Tab-separated table of C-alpha atoms and ligand atoms in Angstrom:
chain	number	residue	atom	x	y	z
G	1	MET	CA	7.455	5.350	8.086
G	2	ALA	CA	4.039	4.338	6.897
G	3	LYS	CA	1.475	3.276	9.661
G	4	PHE	CA	-2.435	2.357	9.877
G	5	LEU	CA	-4.714	3.891	11.684
G	6	VAL	CA	-7.682	1.480	12.638
G	7	GLN	CA	-11.131	2.685	14.175
G	8	LYS	CA	-13.979	0.415	15.827
G	9	SER	CA	-15.544	-0.718	12.680
G	10	ALA	CA	-18.959	-2.265	12.161
G	11	PRO	CA	-19.224	-5.933	11.430
G	12	LEU	CA	-17.368	-6.723	8.220
G	13	ARG	CA	-19.706	-7.620	5.489
G	14	GLY	CA	-19.620	-8.231	1.580
G	15	GLU	CA	-16.811	-10.716	0.051
G	16	VAL	CA	-13.081	-10.761	-0.464
G	17	LYS	CA	-11.077	-12.721	-2.883
G	18	ILE	CA	-8.117	-14.124	-1.286
G	19	SER	CA	-4.495	-13.649	-3.567
G	20	GLY	CA	-2.271	-16.217	-4.297
G	21	SER	CA	0.107	-18.330	-1.647
G	22	LYS	CA	3.121	-16.173	-0.615
G	23	ASN	CA	4.384	-19.671	0.859
G	24	ALA	CA	4.037	-21.351	-2.264
G	25	VAL	CA	4.958	-18.894	-4.681
G	26	LEU	CA	8.252	-18.147	-3.135
G	27	PRO	CA	9.572	-21.841	-3.507
G	28	ILE	CA	8.069	-22.493	-6.852
G	29	MET	CA	10.196	-19.270	-7.909
G	30	ALA	CA	13.366	-20.599	-6.630
G	31	ALA	CA	12.291	-23.852	-8.342
G	32	ALA	CA	12.079	-22.327	-11.720
G	33	LEU	CA	15.767	-21.760	-11.589
G	34	LEU	CA	16.202	-25.518	-12.226
G	35	THR	CA	15.761	-25.372	-15.928
G	36	GLU	CA	17.000	-22.976	-18.760
G	37	GLU	CA	13.195	-22.740	-20.139
G	38	LYS	CA	10.928	-20.428	-19.188
G	39	CYS	CA	8.335	-20.662	-16.471
G	40	VAL	CA	5.286	-18.699	-16.271
G	41	ILE	CA	3.718	-18.563	-12.953
G	42	LYS	CA	0.152	-17.133	-12.497
G	43	ASP	CA	-1.705	-15.847	-9.363
G	44	VAL	CA	1.545	-14.480	-7.990
G	45	PRO	CA	0.298	-12.019	-4.761
G	46	ALA	CA	2.002	-8.707	-5.328
G	47	LEU	CA	3.671	-8.839	-2.071
G	48	ARG	CA	7.477	-7.299	-0.562
G	49	ASP	CA	8.850	-10.448	-0.577
G	50	VAL	CA	7.748	-11.679	-4.042
G	51	ASP	CA	9.454	-8.344	-5.151
G	52	VAL	CA	12.444	-9.525	-3.226
G	53	MET	CA	12.515	-13.067	-4.462
G	54	CYS	CA	12.458	-11.409	-8.204
G	55	ARG	CA	15.511	-9.168	-7.377
G	56	LEU	CA	17.289	-12.317	-5.917
G	57	LEU	CA	16.658	-14.377	-9.058
G	58	GLU	CA	17.888	-11.737	-11.362
G	59	SER	CA	20.970	-11.206	-9.347
G	60	LEU	CA	21.560	-14.552	-9.492
G	61	GLY	CA	21.327	-14.387	-13.533
G	62	ALA	CA	17.807	-15.123	-14.189
G	63	LYS	CA	15.420	-12.960	-16.375
G	64	VAL	CA	12.251	-12.013	-14.695
G	65	GLU	CA	9.630	-10.466	-16.265
G	66	LYS	CA	7.523	-8.957	-13.291
G	67	ASP	CA	3.862	-8.134	-13.815
G	68	LEU	CA	2.299	-8.038	-10.772
G	69	ASP	CA	-0.482	-5.546	-11.589
G	70	ASN	CA	-1.612	-8.974	-13.704
G	71	ASN	CA	-0.244	-11.353	-10.541
G	72	ARG	CA	2.112	-12.855	-13.194
G	73	VAL	CA	5.705	-13.427	-12.887
G	74	ASN	CA	7.956	-15.095	-15.949
G	75	ILE	CA	11.252	-16.410	-15.180
G	76	GLU	CA	13.768	-17.732	-17.617
G	77	ALA	CA	17.327	-19.167	-15.949
G	78	SER	CA	18.839	-19.787	-19.466
G	79	GLY	CA	21.825	-17.604	-19.387
G	80	GLU	CA	25.001	-18.254	-17.077
G	81	ILE	CA	24.170	-18.689	-13.093
G	82	VAL	CA	26.076	-16.682	-10.301
G	83	TYR	CA	26.120	-19.001	-7.178
G	84	GLU	CA	26.629	-16.452	-4.420
G	85	ALA	CA	23.290	-14.800	-3.435
G	86	PRO	CA	23.625	-11.179	-2.341
G	87	PHE	CA	23.255	-10.501	1.283
G	88	ASP	CA	21.656	-7.332	1.173
G	89	LEU	CA	18.701	-9.604	-0.222
G	90	VAL	CA	18.921	-12.558	1.895
G	91	LYS	CA	18.798	-10.110	5.137
G	92	MET	CA	15.589	-8.787	3.859
G	93	MET	CA	13.969	-12.530	3.310
G	94	ARG	CA	15.279	-15.299	5.113
G	95	ALA	CA	13.341	-17.877	2.327
G	96	SER	CA	16.183	-16.779	0.289
G	97	ILE	CA	17.647	-20.202	1.567
G	98	LEU	CA	15.328	-21.672	-0.792
G	99	VAL	CA	17.526	-21.191	-3.999
G	100	LEU	CA	20.542	-23.206	-2.385
G	101	GLY	CA	19.502	-26.659	-3.903
G	102	ALA	CA	18.806	-25.058	-7.409
G	103	LEU	CA	22.275	-23.196	-7.138
G	104	LEU	CA	24.125	-26.276	-6.417
G	105	ILE	CA	22.487	-28.142	-9.209
G	106	ARG	CA	23.239	-25.585	-11.683
G	107	THR	CA	26.882	-24.538	-11.007
G	108	GLY	CA	27.775	-27.425	-8.005
G	109	ARG	CA	28.382	-24.543	-5.354
G	110	ALA	CA	26.230	-22.145	-3.424
G	111	ILE	CA	26.975	-19.230	-1.056
G	112	ILE	CA	24.347	-17.810	1.063
G	113	HIS	CA	25.037	-15.374	3.951
G	114	LEU	CA	22.525	-16.420	6.743
G	115	PRO	CA	20.322	-13.751	8.348
G	116	GLY	CA	20.373	-14.269	12.120
G	117	GLY	CA	17.131	-14.778	14.275
G	118	CYS	CA	14.119	-12.930	13.421
G	119	ALA	CA	11.229	-11.733	16.026
G	120	ILE	CA	9.785	-15.407	16.231
G	121	GLY	CA	12.905	-17.513	16.629
G	122	LYS	CA	16.587	-18.315	15.579
G	123	ARG	CA	15.540	-20.140	12.225
G	124	PRO	CA	18.364	-22.444	11.649
G	125	VAL	CA	19.071	-24.177	8.699
G	126	GLU	CA	20.375	-27.583	10.166
G	127	LEU	CA	18.078	-30.015	8.760
G	128	HIS	CA	18.325	-28.369	5.000
G	129	LEU	CA	21.920	-29.224	5.502
G	130	LYS	CA	21.458	-32.458	7.190
G	131	GLY	CA	19.471	-33.507	3.772
G	132	LEU	CA	22.099	-31.819	1.523
G	133	ARG	CA	25.190	-33.980	3.043
G	134	ALA	CA	23.226	-37.074	2.409
G	135	LEU	CA	22.783	-35.891	-1.058
G	136	GLY	CA	26.615	-35.790	-1.566
G	137	VAL	CA	26.720	-31.997	-0.570
G	138	THR	CA	29.943	-30.688	0.902
G	139	ILE	CA	29.063	-28.092	3.495
G	140	ASP	CA	32.409	-25.664	4.401
G	141	GLU	CA	31.975	-26.024	8.620
G	142	GLU	CA	34.248	-23.137	9.147
G	143	GLN	CA	32.093	-20.665	7.245
G	144	LEU	CA	28.848	-22.397	8.575
G	145	ASN	CA	30.272	-21.240	12.124
G	146	ARG	CA	30.458	-17.929	10.749
G	147	GLY	CA	26.746	-17.868	9.649
G	148	ILE	CA	27.759	-18.621	5.783
G	149	VAL	CA	26.192	-21.838	4.208
G	150	ASP	CA	29.005	-22.043	1.599
G	151	ALA	CA	27.977	-25.591	-0.054
G	152	SER	CA	29.696	-27.517	-3.073
G	153	VAL	CA	28.894	-30.935	-4.847
G	154	GLU	CA	30.341	-33.068	-7.685
G	155	LYS	CA	27.591	-35.399	-7.997
G	156	LEU	CA	24.434	-35.613	-6.386
G	157	GLN	CA	23.544	-39.087	-5.511
G	158	GLY	CA	19.743	-40.180	-3.778
G	159	ASP	CA	19.672	-41.507	-0.372
G	160	THR	CA	16.950	-41.788	2.283
G	161	ILE	CA	16.723	-38.578	4.620
G	162	TYR	CA	14.524	-38.297	8.136
G	163	LEU	CA	13.735	-34.930	9.149
G	164	ASP	CA	14.000	-34.447	13.316
G	165	PHE	CA	11.856	-31.705	12.673
G	166	PRO	CA	8.903	-31.575	9.602
G	167	SER	CA	10.528	-28.567	8.692
G	168	VAL	CA	8.744	-26.697	5.463
G	169	GLY	CA	11.970	-24.812	4.093
G	170	ALA	CA	14.130	-28.010	4.526
G	171	THR	CA	11.624	-30.243	2.866
G	172	GLU	CA	11.295	-27.712	0.091
G	173	VAL	CA	15.201	-27.549	-0.498
G	174	ILE	CA	15.536	-31.556	-0.403
G	175	ILE	CA	12.926	-31.994	-2.710
G	176	MET	CA	14.174	-29.699	-5.516
G	177	THR	CA	17.503	-31.052	-4.869
G	178	ALA	CA	16.613	-34.009	-5.333
G	179	ALA	CA	14.710	-34.006	-8.109
G	180	LEU	CA	17.830	-33.609	-10.278
G	181	ALA	CA	20.115	-36.075	-8.354
G	182	GLU	CA	20.917	-39.362	-9.513
G	183	GLY	CA	18.712	-42.181	-8.513
G	184	THR	CA	16.157	-42.346	-5.961
G	185	THR	CA	15.485	-40.358	-2.401
G	186	ILE	CA	13.187	-41.188	0.474
G	187	LEU	CA	12.344	-38.083	2.527
G	188	GLU	CA	10.784	-39.072	6.253
G	189	ASN	CA	8.923	-37.089	8.572
G	190	ALA	CA	8.635	-34.610	5.747
G	191	ALA	CA	6.691	-31.362	6.199
G	192	GLN	CA	2.784	-31.848	4.977
G	193	GLU	CA	1.826	-28.316	4.010
G	194	PRO	CA	-0.299	-27.550	1.024
G	195	GLU	CA	3.031	-25.448	-0.150
G	196	ILE	CA	5.038	-28.490	-0.262
G	197	VAL	CA	2.091	-30.337	-2.873
G	198	ASP	CA	1.869	-27.054	-4.726
G	199	LEU	CA	5.556	-26.995	-5.301
G	200	ALA	CA	5.776	-30.864	-6.191
G	201	ASN	CA	2.909	-30.261	-8.720
G	202	PHE	CA	4.878	-27.566	-10.357
G	203	LEU	CA	8.262	-29.748	-10.291
G	204	ASN	CA	6.203	-32.707	-11.587
G	205	LYS	CA	4.924	-30.481	-14.627
G	206	MET	CA	8.562	-29.609	-15.195
G	207	GLY	CA	9.143	-33.594	-15.610
G	208	ALA	CA	10.133	-34.217	-12.100
G	209	ARG	CA	9.042	-37.706	-10.472
G	210	ILE	CA	7.688	-36.866	-6.828
G	211	LYS	CA	5.513	-38.972	-5.132
G	212	GLY	CA	4.052	-38.794	-1.619
G	213	ALA	CA	3.790	-35.110	-1.217
G	214	GLY	CA	1.462	-33.926	1.461
G	215	THR	CA	2.517	-36.915	3.348
G	216	ASP	CA	5.190	-37.743	5.908
G	217	THR	CA	7.004	-39.575	3.267
G	218	ILE	CA	7.993	-38.232	-0.126
G	219	LYS	CA	9.997	-40.174	-2.941
G	220	ILE	CA	12.002	-38.476	-5.544
G	221	GLU	CA	13.426	-40.343	-8.594
G	222	GLY	CA	15.701	-38.158	-9.810
G	223	VAL	CA	15.534	-37.286	-13.596
G	224	GLN	CA	18.277	-35.983	-16.225
G	225	LYS	CA	16.267	-32.696	-17.057
G	226	LEU	CA	13.277	-30.337	-16.275
G	227	LYS	CA	11.652	-28.228	-18.621
G	228	GLY	CA	9.703	-24.745	-18.531
G	229	VAL	CA	6.059	-24.598	-17.639
G	230	SER	CA	3.051	-22.577	-16.948
G	231	HIS	CA	1.589	-22.879	-13.258
G	232	HIS	CA	-1.085	-21.513	-11.254
G	233	VAL	CA	-0.392	-20.803	-7.695
G	234	ILE	CA	-2.574	-21.924	-5.138
G	235	PRO	CA	-4.639	-19.548	-2.729
G	236	ASP	CA	-3.197	-18.338	0.528
G	237	ARG	CA	-4.653	-20.098	3.561
G	238	ILE	CA	-3.370	-17.768	5.898
G	239	GLU	CA	-4.939	-14.873	4.412
G	240	ALA	CA	-8.283	-16.709	4.231
G	241	GLY	CA	-7.820	-17.671	7.868
G	242	THR	CA	-7.180	-14.253	8.733
G	243	PHE	CA	-10.111	-12.772	7.105
G	244	MET	CA	-12.214	-15.696	8.514
G	245	VAL	CA	-11.190	-14.648	11.627
G	246	GLY	CA	-11.977	-10.979	11.326
G	247	ALA	CA	-15.673	-11.791	9.901
G	248	VAL	CA	-16.153	-13.967	13.039
G	249	MET	CA	-14.808	-11.512	15.763
G	250	THR	CA	-16.764	-8.683	14.359
G	251	GLY	CA	-19.857	-10.616	14.057
G	252	GLY	CA	-19.802	-9.901	10.338
G	253	ASN	CA	-21.176	-11.470	7.296
G	254	VAL	CA	-18.708	-12.427	4.761
G	255	LEU	CA	-18.178	-14.556	1.293
G	256	ILE	CA	-14.472	-16.016	1.015
G	257	LYS	CA	-13.454	-16.257	-2.828
G	258	ASN	CA	-10.869	-18.497	-4.149
G	259	VAL	CA	-10.322	-20.288	-1.060
G	260	LEU	CA	-9.683	-24.036	-0.881
G	261	PRO	CA	-11.591	-25.357	2.654
G	262	ASN	CA	-9.443	-28.430	2.532
G	263	HIS	CA	-6.388	-26.252	3.603
G	264	LEU	CA	-8.081	-24.898	6.404
G	265	LYS	CA	-9.657	-27.722	8.338
G	266	ALA	CA	-8.029	-26.981	11.767
G	267	VAL	CA	-8.895	-23.330	11.390
G	268	ILE	CA	-12.598	-24.014	10.418
G	269	ALA	CA	-13.174	-26.661	13.213
G	270	LYS	CA	-11.440	-23.939	15.775
G	271	LEU	CA	-13.907	-21.203	14.790
G	272	ARG	CA	-16.650	-23.543	14.791
G	273	GLU	CA	-16.024	-24.086	18.267
G	274	CYS	CA	-16.164	-20.331	18.984
G	275	GLY	CA	-19.818	-20.228	17.619
G	276	ALA	CA	-18.876	-19.256	13.666
G	277	TYR	CA	-21.120	-20.261	11.173
G	278	ILE	CA	-19.069	-21.660	8.025
G	279	GLU	CA	-20.410	-23.046	5.185
G	280	MET	CA	-19.023	-23.941	1.547
G	281	THR	CA	-21.468	-22.409	-1.064
G	282	GLU	CA	-20.438	-22.630	-4.997
G	283	ASP	CA	-19.319	-18.952	-5.020
G	284	GLY	CA	-16.953	-19.371	-2.106
G	285	MET	CA	-16.915	-19.806	1.490
G	286	ARG	CA	-19.425	-18.098	3.894
G	287	VAL	CA	-18.654	-17.160	7.090
G	288	ARG	CA	-20.579	-15.451	9.750
G	289	GLY	CA	-20.041	-14.659	13.155
G	290	ASP	CA	-22.082	-13.123	16.388
G	291	MET	CA	-20.087	-11.118	19.104
G	292	SER	CA	-22.865	-11.874	21.698
G	293	THR	CA	-22.292	-15.471	21.358
G	294	LEU	CA	-18.562	-15.564	20.657
G	295	ARG	CA	-17.268	-18.455	22.780
G	296	SER	CA	-13.584	-18.907	23.646
G	297	THR	CA	-11.488	-22.283	22.846
G	298	ASP	CA	-8.201	-23.725	23.463
G	299	ILE	CA	-5.504	-23.592	20.676
G	300	LYS	CA	-2.068	-25.621	20.379
G	301	THR	CA	-0.229	-24.775	17.037
G	302	LEU	CA	1.255	-27.873	15.234
G	303	PRO	CA	2.990	-29.087	12.111
G	304	TYR	CA	0.513	-29.359	9.153
G	305	PRO	CA	-2.080	-30.549	9.410
G	306	GLY	CA	-2.507	-29.373	12.779
G	307	PHE	CA	-3.510	-25.726	13.670
G	308	PRO	CA	-1.073	-23.231	11.575
G	309	THR	CA	1.172	-21.184	13.804
G	310	ASP	CA	1.130	-18.850	11.243
G	311	MET	CA	-2.589	-18.562	12.444
G	312	GLN	CA	-1.763	-18.179	15.882
G	313	SER	CA	-1.706	-14.353	16.334
G	314	PRO	CA	-4.615	-13.629	14.036
G	315	PHE	CA	-6.844	-15.758	16.223
G	316	MET	CA	-5.512	-14.643	19.050
G	317	ALA	CA	-7.270	-11.515	18.490
G	318	LEU	CA	-10.433	-13.335	18.509
G	319	LEU	CA	-9.685	-14.804	21.748
G	320	THR	CA	-8.964	-11.389	23.355
G	321	VAL	CA	-12.689	-10.580	23.248
G	322	ALA	CA	-14.220	-14.251	23.298
G	323	LYS	CA	-16.488	-14.356	26.187
G	324	GLY	CA	-14.117	-16.642	28.585
G	325	PRO	CA	-10.658	-17.610	29.057
G	326	SER	CA	-8.394	-19.299	26.394
G	327	VAL	CA	-4.921	-21.074	26.570
G	328	VAL	CA	-2.737	-20.852	23.651
G	329	ILE	CA	0.110	-23.257	23.192
G	330	GLU	CA	2.692	-22.183	20.280
G	331	THR	CA	4.927	-25.336	19.719
G	332	VAL	CA	6.243	-24.515	16.224
G	333	PHE	CA	8.485	-21.418	16.703
G	334	GLU	CA	10.204	-20.677	19.888
G	335	ASN	CA	9.124	-17.052	20.381
G	336	ARG	CA	5.996	-16.031	18.842
G	337	PHE	CA	4.132	-14.266	21.430
G	338	MET	CA	5.982	-10.985	20.445
G	339	HIS	CA	2.246	-9.874	19.747
G	340	VAL	CA	1.075	-10.521	23.354
G	341	GLY	CA	2.961	-7.172	24.267
G	342	GLU	CA	0.533	-5.442	21.776
G	343	PHE	CA	-2.563	-6.869	22.547
G	344	ASN	CA	-2.065	-6.112	25.896
G	345	ARG	CA	-1.506	-2.582	25.506
G	346	MET	CA	-5.174	-2.380	24.132
G	347	GLY	CA	-6.251	-4.083	27.660
G	348	ALA	CA	-6.304	-7.701	26.639
G	349	ASN	CA	-4.428	-8.861	29.950
G	350	ILE	CA	-2.751	-11.932	28.624
G	351	LYS	CA	-0.002	-13.820	30.693
G	352	THR	CA	2.714	-16.050	29.311
G	353	ASP	CA	4.973	-18.411	30.466
G	354	GLY	CA	6.970	-20.260	28.121
G	355	ASN	CA	5.457	-21.352	25.146
G	356	CYS	CA	1.937	-21.185	26.956
G	357	ALA	CA	-0.361	-17.928	26.596
G	358	ILE	CA	-3.651	-17.314	29.161
G	359	ILE	CA	-6.233	-15.021	27.565
G	360	PRO	CA	-8.980	-13.843	30.097
G	361	GLY	CA	-11.072	-13.113	27.087
G	362	ASN	CA	-14.252	-10.790	27.865
G	363	LYS	CA	-12.173	-7.557	26.931
G	364	ALA	CA	-13.639	-4.382	25.652
G	365	LEU	CA	-10.293	-3.157	23.953
G	366	THR	CA	-8.904	0.120	23.628
G	367	GLY	CA	-7.118	1.722	20.727
G	368	ALA	CA	-3.623	2.194	21.330
G	369	GLN	CA	-0.089	2.640	19.229
G	370	VAL	CA	1.296	-0.677	18.556
G	371	VAL	CA	3.668	-2.155	16.628
G	372	ALA	CA	3.667	-5.262	14.154
G	373	THR	CA	5.929	-7.649	15.426
G	374	ASP	CA	5.758	-10.262	12.451
G	375	LEU	CA	3.492	-10.128	9.569
G	376	ARG	CA	0.766	-12.248	10.857
G	377	ALA	CA	0.837	-10.167	13.937
G	378	GLY	CA	1.008	-7.008	12.051
G	379	ALA	CA	-2.593	-8.554	10.828
G	380	ALA	CA	-3.691	-9.642	14.220
G	381	VAL	CA	-3.399	-6.013	15.678
G	382	VAL	CA	-5.310	-4.638	12.776
G	383	LEU	CA	-8.449	-7.021	13.994
G	384	THR	CA	-8.143	-5.919	17.336
G	385	GLY	CA	-8.277	-2.316	16.386
G	386	LEU	CA	-11.422	-3.133	14.327
G	387	VAL	CA	-13.252	-3.810	17.792
G	388	ALA	CA	-11.411	-1.836	20.072
G	389	ASP	CA	-12.662	1.635	21.219
G	390	GLY	CA	-10.371	5.054	19.869
G	391	ILE	CA	-8.119	4.725	17.329
G	392	THR	CA	-5.208	2.052	16.916
G	393	GLU	CA	-2.092	3.160	15.448
G	394	VAL	CA	-0.256	0.382	13.982
G	395	SER	CA	3.709	0.809	13.120
G	396	GLN	CA	6.645	-1.384	11.165
G	397	ILE	CA	3.927	-2.363	8.951
G	398	TYR	CA	6.328	-3.229	6.233
G	399	HIS	CA	5.850	-6.661	8.002
G	400	VAL	CA	2.313	-6.722	6.741
G	401	ASP	CA	3.280	-5.437	3.627
G	402	ARG	CA	5.437	-8.648	3.270
G	403	GLY	CA	2.335	-11.244	3.389
G	404	TYR	CA	-0.783	-9.355	2.364
G	405	GLU	CA	-1.814	-8.207	-0.926
G	406	ASN	CA	-3.506	-5.011	-1.127
G	407	PHE	CA	-4.547	-5.750	2.936
G	408	VAL	CA	-6.198	-2.401	3.737
G	409	ASP	CA	-8.252	-1.948	0.426
G	410	LYS	CA	-9.859	-5.608	1.247
G	411	LEU	CA	-10.503	-4.717	4.992
G	412	LYS	CA	-12.390	-1.218	3.673
G	413	ALA	CA	-14.130	-3.107	1.151
G	414	LEU	CA	-15.568	-4.923	4.026
G	415	GLY	CA	-16.372	-1.900	5.480
G	416	ALA	CA	-13.622	-1.978	7.999
G	417	ASN	CA	-12.281	1.641	9.257
G	418	ILE	CA	-8.805	1.608	8.301
G	419	MET	CA	-6.410	3.948	6.499
G	420	ARG	CA	-2.601	4.011	5.499
G	421	VAL	CA	-0.610	6.828	6.457
G	422	ASP	CA	2.387	7.052	4.486
G	423	GLU	CA	4.672	9.551	6.593
E	1	LIG	C1	7.685	-21.664	6.743
E	1	LIG	O1	8.931	-21.261	7.276
E	1	LIG	C2	7.151	-20.269	6.520
E	1	LIG	N1	7.644	-19.590	5.286
E	1	LIG	C3	6.621	-19.559	7.651
E	1	LIG	O2	5.788	-18.568	7.208
E	1	LIG	C4	5.834	-20.988	8.684
E	1	LIG	O3	5.398	-19.648	9.726
E	1	LIG	C5	6.784	-22.084	8.955
E	1	LIG	O4	7.145	-22.471	7.501
E	1	LIG	C6	5.945	-22.988	9.387
E	1	LIG	O5	4.538	-23.287	9.040
E	1	LIG	C7	7.717	-19.575	4.104
E	1	LIG	O6	6.806	-20.654	3.959
E	1	LIG	C8	8.453	-18.717	3.316
E	1	LIG	P1	10.531	-24.265	9.038
E	1	LIG	P2	9.863	-22.389	7.459
E	1	LIG	O7	11.464	-24.644	8.485
E	1	LIG	O8	10.354	-22.841	6.647
E	1	LIG	C9	12.425	-25.070	13.201
E	1	LIG	C10	4.626	-16.664	7.346
E	1	LIG	O9	4.456	-15.928	8.154
E	1	LIG	N2	13.889	-25.707	12.384
E	1	LIG	O10	8.956	-25.272	9.144
E	1	LIG	O11	11.580	-21.288	8.060
E	1	LIG	C11	12.304	-23.708	12.791
E	1	LIG	O12	13.522	-23.152	14.003
E	1	LIG	C12	6.163	-17.307	8.013
E	1	LIG	O13	4.380	-16.119	6.136
E	1	LIG	C13	15.082	-26.288	13.251
E	1	LIG	O14	14.817	-26.619	14.045
E	1	LIG	O15	9.566	-23.127	8.961
E	1	LIG	C14	11.184	-23.362	13.794
E	1	LIG	O16	11.099	-23.524	14.961
E	1	LIG	C15	6.523	-16.606	9.093
E	1	LIG	N3	15.782	-26.378	12.032
E	1	LIG	C16	10.506	-24.838	13.051
E	1	LIG	O17	11.460	-25.941	12.547
E	1	LIG	C17	15.655	-26.178	10.691
E	1	LIG	O18	16.868	-26.836	10.174
E	1	LIG	C18	9.531	-24.433	11.960
E	1	LIG	O19	10.296	-24.194	10.839
E	1	LIG	C19	14.776	-25.958	10.542
E	1	LIG	C20	13.814	-25.473	11.014
């Protein structure tokens, strides 16, 4: 299995170009199934999850031209669409659920075997299904009890839907389905993430009529047909946040290019509370840190625009070496502290109780053999490896490959002492 070997590094210096957003491109690729015409998607990050989504779309009958060397994917779903998603692909990427609406629209049927829980939580889909039922979809309850979503629909009819939790995936599935339903759908307590806005922009370019994306109430007026379009995916705010944290916690000075600061307000605010210098210039975002004055702060993860759960573990890496104690509360996923054990192997001495973690800070970390417990946690233990004495060996790095394009090369270009060892 491949591993990262990380050693204590000099402060990160130089510039890094952020890739397209994984969590924007996956729903957009699924939405390309909604038309028989060709969609050209640009700034696509070369990630494992993008590969899996390409394979999933091909297995469903779409023509996919993958040109990830040029960060481009063309999708043309002009032929017959198969309504059953193969489990061997779905189990590799739970975001496969995002094709649910498109399959119903194209074939009137959808069968998706749900993977079990993962490192960060059960990942239920009852909110996705609540929305689809409201639009006239029938879900086979027997099959659902066996972990299989077996959905069928005669005619999709708009309705008002309230989401008990602003689920990103449920919002995306409902928007895609309502876009081609009869009549109007109002989605209340919708997720407000920038990736929802990017999906809505893509669909509106295709001819959809979606208003309010990015707020908690989205209005979708159904249309008859959508056309193929070309689209640039937004930059990945979580990759950007990860490199910002790396710059600050190593006392570095990094220019982050291809970044939208509006998508990172909570992360910028928290890094400034820790003493970071962050300014937008015409070339990009300048981020500077000073380890001698790296202050601690408290974090509570929330749905957007609150502090993002995907930044919880990378930010905790910084808090392990900040001057003073911090409290981190994870409110989005029920089990997203798996990385705490890995930080503690390096000497972080973090205590957890339920969804609350107490980080004493002031630690001089030492390198250890650690595991990437999810894609963001994998990046987080690389960051602690940059400031720890000795060598940190990170295994299960396929998680990192899912969410960070050219992670090692980008870090090396900033002076990081890291290498990938393929055993
Ligand atoms: C998306 O996952 C992202 N993935 C996740 O990023 C991200 O952490 C998450 O949103 C929250 O921002 C993609 O976009 C591909 P949710 P998603 O539905 O859609 C509960 C990464 O690191 N919930 O908003 O699955 C759920 O259990 C990944 O790139 C229900 O209870 O997130 C969780 O606790 C990790 N019932 C919370 O909501 C439901 O029906 C957030 O889930 C649906 C969700």
